[in-house]
């Protein structure tokens, strides 16, 4: 795919998914924390980390849509700007990856505790779904869309 096609695909599939999954997951995590926080104090850390991830990703999606993707498809955009944007975006991907790794560690690979209710199970299922989607999303951007601008 050309940059424009791939950008549209990423927006439609991955950004669309995150715009639905992030608020739903935040709501279900809050319910889970209220119900199980006393017996599962790790949920406070999960909730905080997810809140950071959600806020970061919401800003990140807008940055990609309003700055990065247009710069990649506009022939008049200098390579220096593309390189700078790519560097920022890749750095943000790495930060998201660190949060995802920490969420996986704290949740013991999203293992559902024996006393978990269906909402608790749904919260972990949604977290794992976001992780899987972000891995695909970031792969498409870092290794395909931004490969020629990545100076690592």
Coordinates of N, CA, C and O in Angstrom, one line a residue:
X1 N 0.8 -1.2 0.0 CA 0.0 0.0 0.0 C 0.9 1.2 0.0 O 1.9 1.3 0.6
X2 N 0.4 2.3 -0.6 CA 1.0 3.6 -0.6 C 0.8 4.2 0.8 O -0.2 3.8 1.5
X3 N 1.5 5.2 1.1 CA 1.4 5.9 2.5 C -0.1 6.3 2.7 O -0.6 6.1 3.8
X4 N -0.7 6.9 1.7 CA -2.1 7.4 1.9 C -3.1 6.3 2.2 O -3.9 6.4 3.0
X5 N -2.9 5.2 1.4 CA -3.8 4.0 1.6 C -3.6 3.4 3.0 O -4.6 3.1 3.7
X6 N -2.3 3.2 3.3 CA -2.0 2.6 4.6 C -2.5 3.5 5.8 O -3.0 3.0 6.8
X7 N -2.3 4.8 5.6 CA -2.8 5.8 6.7 C -4.3 5.6 6.8 O -4.8 5.6 8.0
X8 N -5.0 5.6 5.7 CA -6.5 5.5 5.8 C -6.9 4.2 6.5 O -7.8 4.1 7.3
X9 N -6.2 3.1 6.1 CA -6.4 1.8 6.7 C -6.2 1.8 8.2 O -7.1 1.4 9.0
X10 N -5.1 2.4 8.6 CA -4.8 2.5 10.1 C -5.8 3.3 10.8 O -6.3 2.9 11.9
X11 N -6.2 4.4 10.2 CA -7.3 5.3 10.8 C -8.6 4.5 10.9 O -9.2 4.5 12.0
X12 N -9.0 3.9 9.9 CA -10.3 3.2 9.8 C -10.3 2.0 10.8 O -11.3 1.8 11.6
X13 N -9.3 1.2 10.7 CA -9.3 -0.1 11.5 C -8.8 0.2 12.9 O -9.5 -0.1 13.9
X14 N -7.6 0.6 13.1 CA -7.0 0.7 14.4 C -7.4 1.9 15.2 O -7.7 1.8 16.4
X15 N -7.5 3.1 14.6 CA -7.9 4.3 15.4 C -9.4 4.1 15.7 O -9.8 4.5 16.8
X16 N -10.2 3.6 14.7 CA -11.6 3.4 15.0 C -11.8 2.5 16.2 O -12.7 2.7 17.0
X17 N -11.1 1.4 16.2 CA -11.2 0.4 17.3 C -10.8 1.1 18.6 O -11.6 0.9 19.6
X18 N -9.7 1.8 18.6 CA -9.3 2.4 19.9 C -10.3 3.4 20.4 O -10.6 3.6 21.6
X19 N -10.9 4.2 19.5 CA -11.9 5.2 19.9 C -13.1 4.6 20.6 O -13.8 5.2 21.4
X20 N -13.4 3.3 20.2 CA -14.5 2.6 20.9 C -14.0 1.9 22.1 O -14.6 1.9 23.2
X21 N -12.8 1.2 22.0 CA -12.4 0.4 23.1 C -11.8 1.1 24.3 O -12.0 0.7 25.5
X22 N -11.2 2.3 24.1 CA -10.6 3.0 25.2 C -11.7 3.4 26.2 O -11.5 3.2 27.4
X23 N -12.7 4.2 25.8 CA -13.7 4.6 26.8 C -14.5 3.4 27.4 O -14.8 3.4 28.6
X24 N -14.8 2.4 26.6 CA -15.5 1.2 27.2 C -14.6 0.5 28.2 O -15.1 0.1 29.3
X25 N -13.3 0.4 28.0 CA -12.4 -0.3 28.9 C -12.3 0.5 30.2 O -12.3 0.0 31.3
X26 N -12.2 1.9 30.0 CA -12.1 2.7 31.2 C -13.3 2.6 32.1 O -13.2 2.5 33.4
X27 N -14.5 2.5 31.5 CA -15.7 2.4 32.3 C -15.7 1.0 33.0 O -16.1 1.0 34.2
X28 N -15.4 0.0 32.3 CA -15.4 -1.4 32.9 C -14.4 -1.5 34.0 O -14.6 -2.1 35.0
X29 N -13.2 -0.9 33.8 CA -12.2 -1.0 34.8 C -12.6 -0.2 36.1 O -12.3 -0.7 37.2
X30 N -13.3 0.9 35.9 CA -13.7 1.7 37.1 C -14.7 0.8 37.9 O -14.7 0.8 39.1
X31 N -15.6 0.2 37.2 CA -16.6 -0.7 37.9 C -15.9 -1.8 38.6 O -16.2 -2.2 39.8
X32 N -14.9 -2.4 37.9 CA -14.2 -3.6 38.5 C -13.4 -3.1 39.7 O -13.4 -3.8 40.7
X33 N -12.8 -1.9 39.6 CA -12.0 -1.4 40.7 C -12.9 -1.2 42.0 O -12.5 -1.5 43.1
X34 N -14.1 -0.6 41.7 CA -15.0 -0.3 42.8 C -15.4 -1.7 43.5 O -15.5 -1.7 44.7
X35 N -15.7 -2.7 42.7 CA -16.2 -3.9 43.2 C -15.1 -4.8 43.8 O -15.3 -5.5 44.8
X36 N -13.9 -4.8 43.3 CA -12.8 -5.7 43.7 C -11.5 -5.1 44.2 O -10.6 -5.8 44.6
X37 N -11.5 -3.7 44.3 CA -10.3 -3.1 44.7 C -9.8 -3.4 46.1 O -8.6 -3.5 46.4
X38 N -10.7 -3.7 47.0 CA -10.3 -4.0 48.4 C -9.6 -5.3 48.4 O -8.6 -5.5 49.2
X39 N -10.0 -6.3 47.6 CA -9.3 -7.6 47.6 C -8.2 -7.7 46.5 O -7.4 -8.7 46.6
X40 N -8.2 -6.8 45.6 CA -7.2 -6.8 44.5 C -6.6 -5.4 44.4 O -6.9 -4.7 43.4
X41 N -5.7 -5.1 45.3 CA -5.1 -3.7 45.2 C -4.3 -3.4 44.0 O -4.1 -2.3 43.6
X42 N -3.9 -4.5 43.2 CA -3.2 -4.3 42.0 C -4.1 -3.6 40.9 O -3.6 -2.9 40.0
X43 N -5.4 -3.6 41.2 CA -6.3 -2.9 40.2 C -6.1 -1.4 40.3 O -6.4 -0.8 39.3
X44 N -5.7 -0.9 41.4 CA -5.4 0.6 41.4 C -4.3 0.9 40.5 O -4.4 1.9 39.8
X45 N -3.3 0.1 40.5 CA -2.1 0.4 39.5 C -2.6 0.1 38.1 O -2.2 0.9 37.2
X46 N -3.4 -0.9 37.8 CA -3.9 -1.2 36.5 C -4.7 0.0 36.0 O -4.6 0.5 34.9
X47 N -5.6 0.5 36.9 CA -6.5 1.6 36.5 C -5.6 2.9 36.2 O -5.9 3.6 35.2
X48 N -4.6 3.2 37.0 CA -3.8 4.3 36.8 C -3.0 4.2 35.5 O -2.9 5.1 34.7
X49 N -2.4 3.0 35.3 CA -1.6 2.8 34.1 C -2.5 2.9 32.8 O -2.1 3.5 31.8
X50 N -3.7 2.3 32.9 CA -4.6 2.4 31.8 C -5.0 3.8 31.5 O -5.1 4.3 30.4
X51 N -5.3 4.6 32.6 CA -5.6 6.0 32.4 C -4.6 6.8 31.7 O -4.8 7.6 30.8
X52 N -3.3 6.5 32.0 CA -2.2 7.2 31.3 C -2.1 6.7 29.9 O -2.0 7.6 29.0
X53 N -2.3 5.4 29.6 CA -2.3 4.9 28.3 C -3.4 5.5 27.4 O -3.2 6.0 26.3
X54 N -4.6 5.6 28.0 CA -5.8 6.1 27.3 C -5.5 7.6 26.9 O -5.7 8.0 25.8
X55 N -5.1 8.4 27.9 CA -4.8 9.8 27.6 C -3.7 10.0 26.6 O -3.9 10.8 25.6
X56 N -2.7 9.2 26.7 CA -1.6 9.3 25.7 C -2.0 8.9 24.3 O -1.7 9.6 23.3
X57 N -2.8 7.8 24.3 CA -3.3 7.4 22.9 C -4.3 8.3 22.3 O -4.2 8.5 21.1
X58 N -5.1 8.9 23.1 CA -6.1 9.8 22.5 C -5.4 11.0 21.8 O -5.7 11.4 20.7
X59 N -4.4 11.5 22.5 CA -3.5 12.6 21.9 C -2.8 12.1 20.7 O -2.6 12.7 19.7
X60 N -2.2 10.9 20.8 CA -1.4 10.3 19.8 C -2.2 10.1 18.5 O -1.7 10.4 17.4
X61 N -3.4 9.6 18.6 CA -4.2 9.4 17.4 C -4.4 10.7 16.7 O -4.4 10.8 15.4
X62 N -4.7 11.7 17.4 CA -5.0 13.0 16.8 C -3.7 13.6 16.1 O -3.7 14.1 15.1
X63 N -2.5 13.3 16.8 CA -1.3 13.8 16.2 C -1.0 13.1 14.9 O -0.6 13.7 13.9
X64 N -1.3 11.8 14.9 CA -1.1 11.0 13.6 C -2.0 11.5 12.5 O -1.6 11.7 11.4
X65 N -3.3 11.7 12.9 CA -4.3 12.1 11.9 C -4.1 13.5 11.4 O -4.4 13.8 10.2
X66 N -3.7 14.4 12.2 CA -3.6 15.8 11.8 C -2.2 16.3 11.4 O -2.1 17.3 10.7
X67 N -1.2 15.5 11.8 CA 0.2 16.0 11.5 C 0.9 14.9 10.7 O 1.4 15.2 9.6
X68 N 1.1 13.7 11.2 CA 1.9 12.7 10.6 C 1.4 12.3 9.2 O 2.1 12.3 8.2
X69 N 0.1 11.7 9.2 CA -0.4 11.2 8.0 C -0.4 12.2 6.8 O 0.0 11.9 5.7
X70 N -0.9 13.5 7.1 CA -0.8 14.5 6.1 C 0.6 14.8 5.6 O 0.8 15.0 4.4
X71 N 1.5 14.8 6.5 CA 2.9 15.1 6.1 C 3.5 14.0 5.2 O 4.3 14.3 4.3
X72 N 3.1 12.7 5.5 CA 3.6 11.6 4.7 C 3.0 11.6 3.3 O 3.6 11.1 2.3
X73 N 1.8 12.2 3.1 CA 1.2 12.2 1.8 C 1.3 13.5 1.0 O 1.0 13.5 -0.2
X74 N 1.8 14.5 1.7 CA 2.0 15.8 1.0 C 3.4 15.9 0.4 O 4.4 15.9 1.2
X75 N 3.5 15.9 -0.9 CA 4.8 15.9 -1.5 C 5.7 17.1 -1.2 O 6.9 17.1 -1.3
X76 N 5.0 18.2 -0.7 CA 5.8 19.4 -0.4 C 6.3 19.4 1.0 O 7.1 20.4 1.4
X77 N 6.0 18.4 1.8 CA 6.5 18.4 3.2 C 8.0 17.9 3.1 O 8.3 16.9 2.6
X78 N 8.9 18.7 3.7 CA 10.3 18.4 3.7 C 10.6 17.1 4.5 O 9.9 16.8 5.5
X79 N 11.6 16.3 4.1 CA 11.9 15.1 4.8 C 12.3 15.4 6.2 O 12.0 14.5 7.1
X80 N 12.9 16.5 6.5 CA 13.2 16.8 7.9 C 12.0 16.8 8.8 O 12.1 16.3 10.0
X81 N 10.9 17.3 8.3 CA 9.7 17.3 9.1 C 9.1 15.9 9.3 O 8.7 15.5 10.4
X82 N 9.2 15.1 8.2 CA 8.7 13.8 8.3 C 9.5 13.0 9.3 O 9.0 12.2 10.1
X83 N 10.8 13.2 9.2 CA 11.8 12.4 10.1 C 11.5 12.8 11.6 O 11.4 12.0 12.4
X84 N 11.3 14.1 11.8 CA 11.0 14.6 13.2 C 9.7 14.0 13.7 O 9.6 13.5 14.8
X85 N 8.7 14.1 12.8 CA 7.4 13.5 13.2 C 7.5 12.0 13.5 O 6.9 11.5 14.5
X86 N 8.2 11.3 12.6 CA 8.3 9.8 12.7 C 9.0 9.5 14.1 O 8.7 8.6 14.8
X87 N 10.1 10.3 14.4 CA 10.8 10.1 15.6 C 9.9 10.3 16.8 O 9.9 9.5 17.8
X88 N 9.1 11.3 16.8 CA 8.1 11.6 17.9 C 7.1 10.4 18.1 O 6.9 9.9 19.1
X89 N 6.6 10.0 16.9 CA 5.5 9.0 16.9 C 6.1 7.6 17.4 O 5.5 6.9 18.2
X90 N 7.3 7.3 16.9 CA 7.9 6.0 17.3 C 8.3 6.1 18.8 O 8.1 5.1 19.5
X91 N 8.7 7.2 19.3 CA 8.9 7.4 20.8 C 7.7 7.2 21.6 O 7.7 6.5 22.6
X92 N 6.6 7.7 21.1 CA 5.3 7.5 21.7 C 4.8 6.0 21.7 O 4.3 5.5 22.6
X93 N 5.1 5.4 20.6 CA 4.8 3.9 20.5 C 5.6 3.2 21.5 O 5.1 2.2 22.2
X94 N 6.9 3.5 21.7 CA 7.7 2.8 22.7 C 7.2 3.1 24.1 O 7.2 2.1 24.9
X95 N 6.7 4.3 24.4 CA 6.1 4.6 25.7 C 4.9 3.7 25.9 O 4.7 3.2 27.0
X96 N 4.0 3.6 24.9 CA 2.8 2.8 25.0 C 3.2 1.4 25.3 O 2.6 0.7 26.1
X97 N 4.2 0.9 24.6 CA 4.7 -0.5 24.8 C 5.1 -0.8 26.2 O 4.9 -1.9 26.7
X98 N 5.8 0.2 26.8 CA 6.2 0.0 28.2 C 5.0 -0.1 29.1 O 5.0 -0.9 30.0
X99 N 4.0 0.7 28.9 CA 2.8 0.7 29.7 C 2.1 -0.7 29.5 O 1.7 -1.3 30.5
X100 N 2.0 -1.1 28.3 CA 1.4 -2.4 28.0 C 2.2 -3.6 28.7 O 1.5 -4.5 29.3
X101 N 3.5 -3.5 28.7 CA 4.3 -4.5 29.3 C 4.0 -4.5 30.8 O 3.9 -5.6 31.5
X102 N 3.9 -3.3 31.4 CA 3.7 -3.2 32.8 C 2.3 -3.7 33.2 O 2.1 -4.4 34.2
X103 N 1.3 -3.4 32.4 CA -0.1 -4.0 32.6 C -0.1 -5.5 32.5 O -0.7 -6.1 33.4
X104 N 0.6 -6.0 31.6 CA 0.7 -7.5 31.4 C 1.4 -8.1 32.7 O 0.9 -9.1 33.2
X105 N 2.4 -7.4 33.2 CA 3.1 -8.0 34.3 C 2.2 -7.9 35.6 O 2.1 -8.9 36.3
X106 N 1.6 -6.8 35.8 CA 0.8 -6.6 37.0 C -0.4 -7.6 37.0 O -0.8 -8.1 38.1
X107 N -1.0 -7.8 35.8 CA -2.2 -8.7 35.7 C -1.8 -10.1 35.6 O -2.7 -11.0 35.4
X108 N -0.5 -10.4 35.7 CA 0.0 -11.8 35.5 C -0.5 -12.4 34.2 O -1.1 -13.5 34.2
X109 N -0.2 -11.7 33.1 CA -0.7 -12.1 31.8 C -2.2 -12.1 31.7 O -2.7 -13.0 31.0
X110 N -2.9 -11.2 32.3 CA -4.3 -11.1 32.3 C -5.0 -12.3 32.8 O -6.1 -12.7 32.4
X111 N -4.4 -12.9 33.8 CA -5.0 -14.1 34.5 C -6.1 -13.6 35.4 O -5.9 -12.8 36.2
X112 N -7.3 -14.2 35.2 CA -8.5 -13.9 35.9 C -8.4 -14.5 37.3 O -8.2 -15.8 37.4
X113 N -8.5 -13.8 38.4 CA -8.5 -14.3 39.7 C -9.7 -15.2 40.0 O -10.7 -15.1 39.3
X114 N -9.5 -16.2 40.9 CA -10.6 -17.1 41.2 C -11.9 -16.4 41.6 O -13.0 -16.9 41.4
X115 N -11.8 -15.3 42.3 CA -13.0 -14.6 42.8 C -13.5 -13.5 41.9 O -14.4 -12.7 42.2
X116 N -13.1 -13.6 40.6 CA -13.4 -12.5 39.7 C -14.9 -12.7 39.2 O -15.3 -13.9 38.9
X117 N -15.6 -11.6 39.0 CA -16.9 -11.7 38.4 C -16.8 -11.5 36.9 O -15.7 -11.3 36.4
X118 N -17.8 -11.7 36.2 CA -17.8 -11.5 34.7 C -17.3 -10.1 34.3 O -16.6 -10.0 33.2
X119 N -17.6 -9.1 35.0 CA -17.1 -7.8 34.7 C -15.6 -7.7 34.8 O -14.9 -7.1 34.0
X120 N -15.0 -8.3 35.8 CA -13.6 -8.3 36.0 C -12.9 -9.0 34.8 O -12.0 -8.6 34.2
X121 N -13.5 -10.2 34.4 CA -13.0 -10.9 33.3 C -13.1 -10.1 32.0 O -12.2 -10.1 31.2
X122 N -14.2 -9.4 31.9 CA -14.3 -8.5 30.7 C -13.3 -7.4 30.7 O -12.7 -7.1 29.6
X123 N -13.0 -6.8 31.8 CA -11.9 -5.8 31.9 C -10.6 -6.3 31.4 O -9.9 -5.7 30.5
X124 N -10.2 -7.5 31.8 CA -8.9 -8.0 31.4 C -9.0 -8.5 29.9 O -8.0 -8.3 29.2
X125 N -10.1 -8.9 29.5 CA -10.3 -9.3 28.1 C -10.1 -8.0 27.2 O -9.4 -8.1 26.2
X126 N -10.7 -7.0 27.6 CA -10.6 -5.7 26.8 C -9.2 -5.2 26.8 O -8.7 -4.7 25.8
X127 N -8.5 -5.2 28.0 CA -7.1 -4.8 28.1 C -6.2 -5.6 27.1 O -5.4 -5.1 26.4
X128 N -6.4 -6.9 27.1 CA -5.6 -7.8 26.2 C -6.0 -7.5 24.8 O -5.1 -7.5 23.9
X129 N -7.2 -7.2 24.5 CA -7.6 -6.9 23.1 C -6.9 -5.6 22.6 O -6.5 -5.5 21.5
X130 N -6.9 -4.6 23.5 CA -6.2 -3.3 23.2 C -4.7 -3.6 22.9 O -4.1 -3.1 22.0
X131 N -4.1 -4.4 23.8 CA -2.7 -4.7 23.6 C -2.4 -5.4 22.2 O -1.5 -5.0 21.5
X132 N -3.3 -6.4 21.9 CA -3.1 -7.1 20.6 C -3.3 -6.1 19.4 O -2.5 -6.1 18.5
X133 N -4.3 -5.3 19.5 CA -4.5 -4.3 18.4 C -3.4 -3.3 18.3 O -2.9 -3.0 17.2
X134 N -2.9 -2.9 19.4 CA -1.8 -1.9 19.4 C -0.5 -2.5 18.8 O 0.3 -1.8 18.1
X135 N -0.3 -3.8 19.1 CA 0.9 -4.4 18.5 C 0.8 -4.4 17.0 O 1.8 -4.1 16.3
X136 N -0.3 -4.8 16.5 CA -0.5 -4.7 15.0 C -0.4 -3.3 14.5 O 0.2 -3.1 13.4
X137 N -1.1 -2.4 15.1 CA -1.1 -1.0 14.7 C 0.3 -0.4 14.7 O 0.7 0.2 13.7
X138 N 1.1 -0.6 15.8 CA 2.4 -0.1 15.8 C 3.3 -0.8 14.8 O 4.2 -0.1 14.2
X139 N 3.1 -2.1 14.6 CA 3.9 -2.8 13.6 C 3.7 -2.1 12.2 O 4.7 -1.8 11.5
X140 N 2.5 -1.9 11.9 CA 2.2 -1.2 10.5 C 2.9 0.1 10.4 O 3.4 0.5 9.4
X141 N 2.8 0.9 11.5 CA 3.4 2.2 11.4 C 4.9 2.2 11.5 O 5.6 2.8 10.6
X142 N 5.5 1.6 12.5 CA 7.0 1.6 12.7 C 7.7 0.8 11.6 O 8.7 1.3 11.1
X143 N 7.2 -0.3 11.2 CA 8.0 -1.2 10.3 C 7.6 -1.1 8.8 O 8.3 -1.6 8.0
X144 N 6.5 -0.4 8.5 CA 6.1 -0.2 7.1 C 5.9 1.2 6.8 O 6.7 1.8 6.0
X145 N 5.0 1.9 7.4 CA 4.7 3.3 7.1 C 5.9 4.3 7.4 O 6.2 5.1 6.5
X146 N 6.6 4.1 8.5 CA 7.6 5.0 8.9 C 9.0 4.4 8.7 O 10.0 5.1 9.1
X147 N 9.2 3.3 8.1 CA 10.5 2.6 8.0 C 11.5 3.5 7.4 O 12.6 3.6 7.9
X148 N 11.2 4.2 6.3 CA 12.2 5.0 5.7 C 12.6 6.2 6.4 O 13.6 6.9 6.1
X149 N 11.8 6.6 7.4 CA 12.1 7.8 8.2 C 12.6 7.5 9.6 O 13.0 8.4 10.3
X150 N 12.7 6.2 9.9 CA 13.2 5.8 11.2 C 14.7 5.9 11.3 O 15.4 5.1 10.5
X151 N 15.3 6.7 12.1 CA 16.7 6.9 12.2 C 17.4 6.1 13.3 O 18.5 6.3 13.6
X152 N 16.6 5.1 13.9 CA 17.2 4.3 15.0 C 18.3 3.4 14.4 O 18.4 2.9 13.4

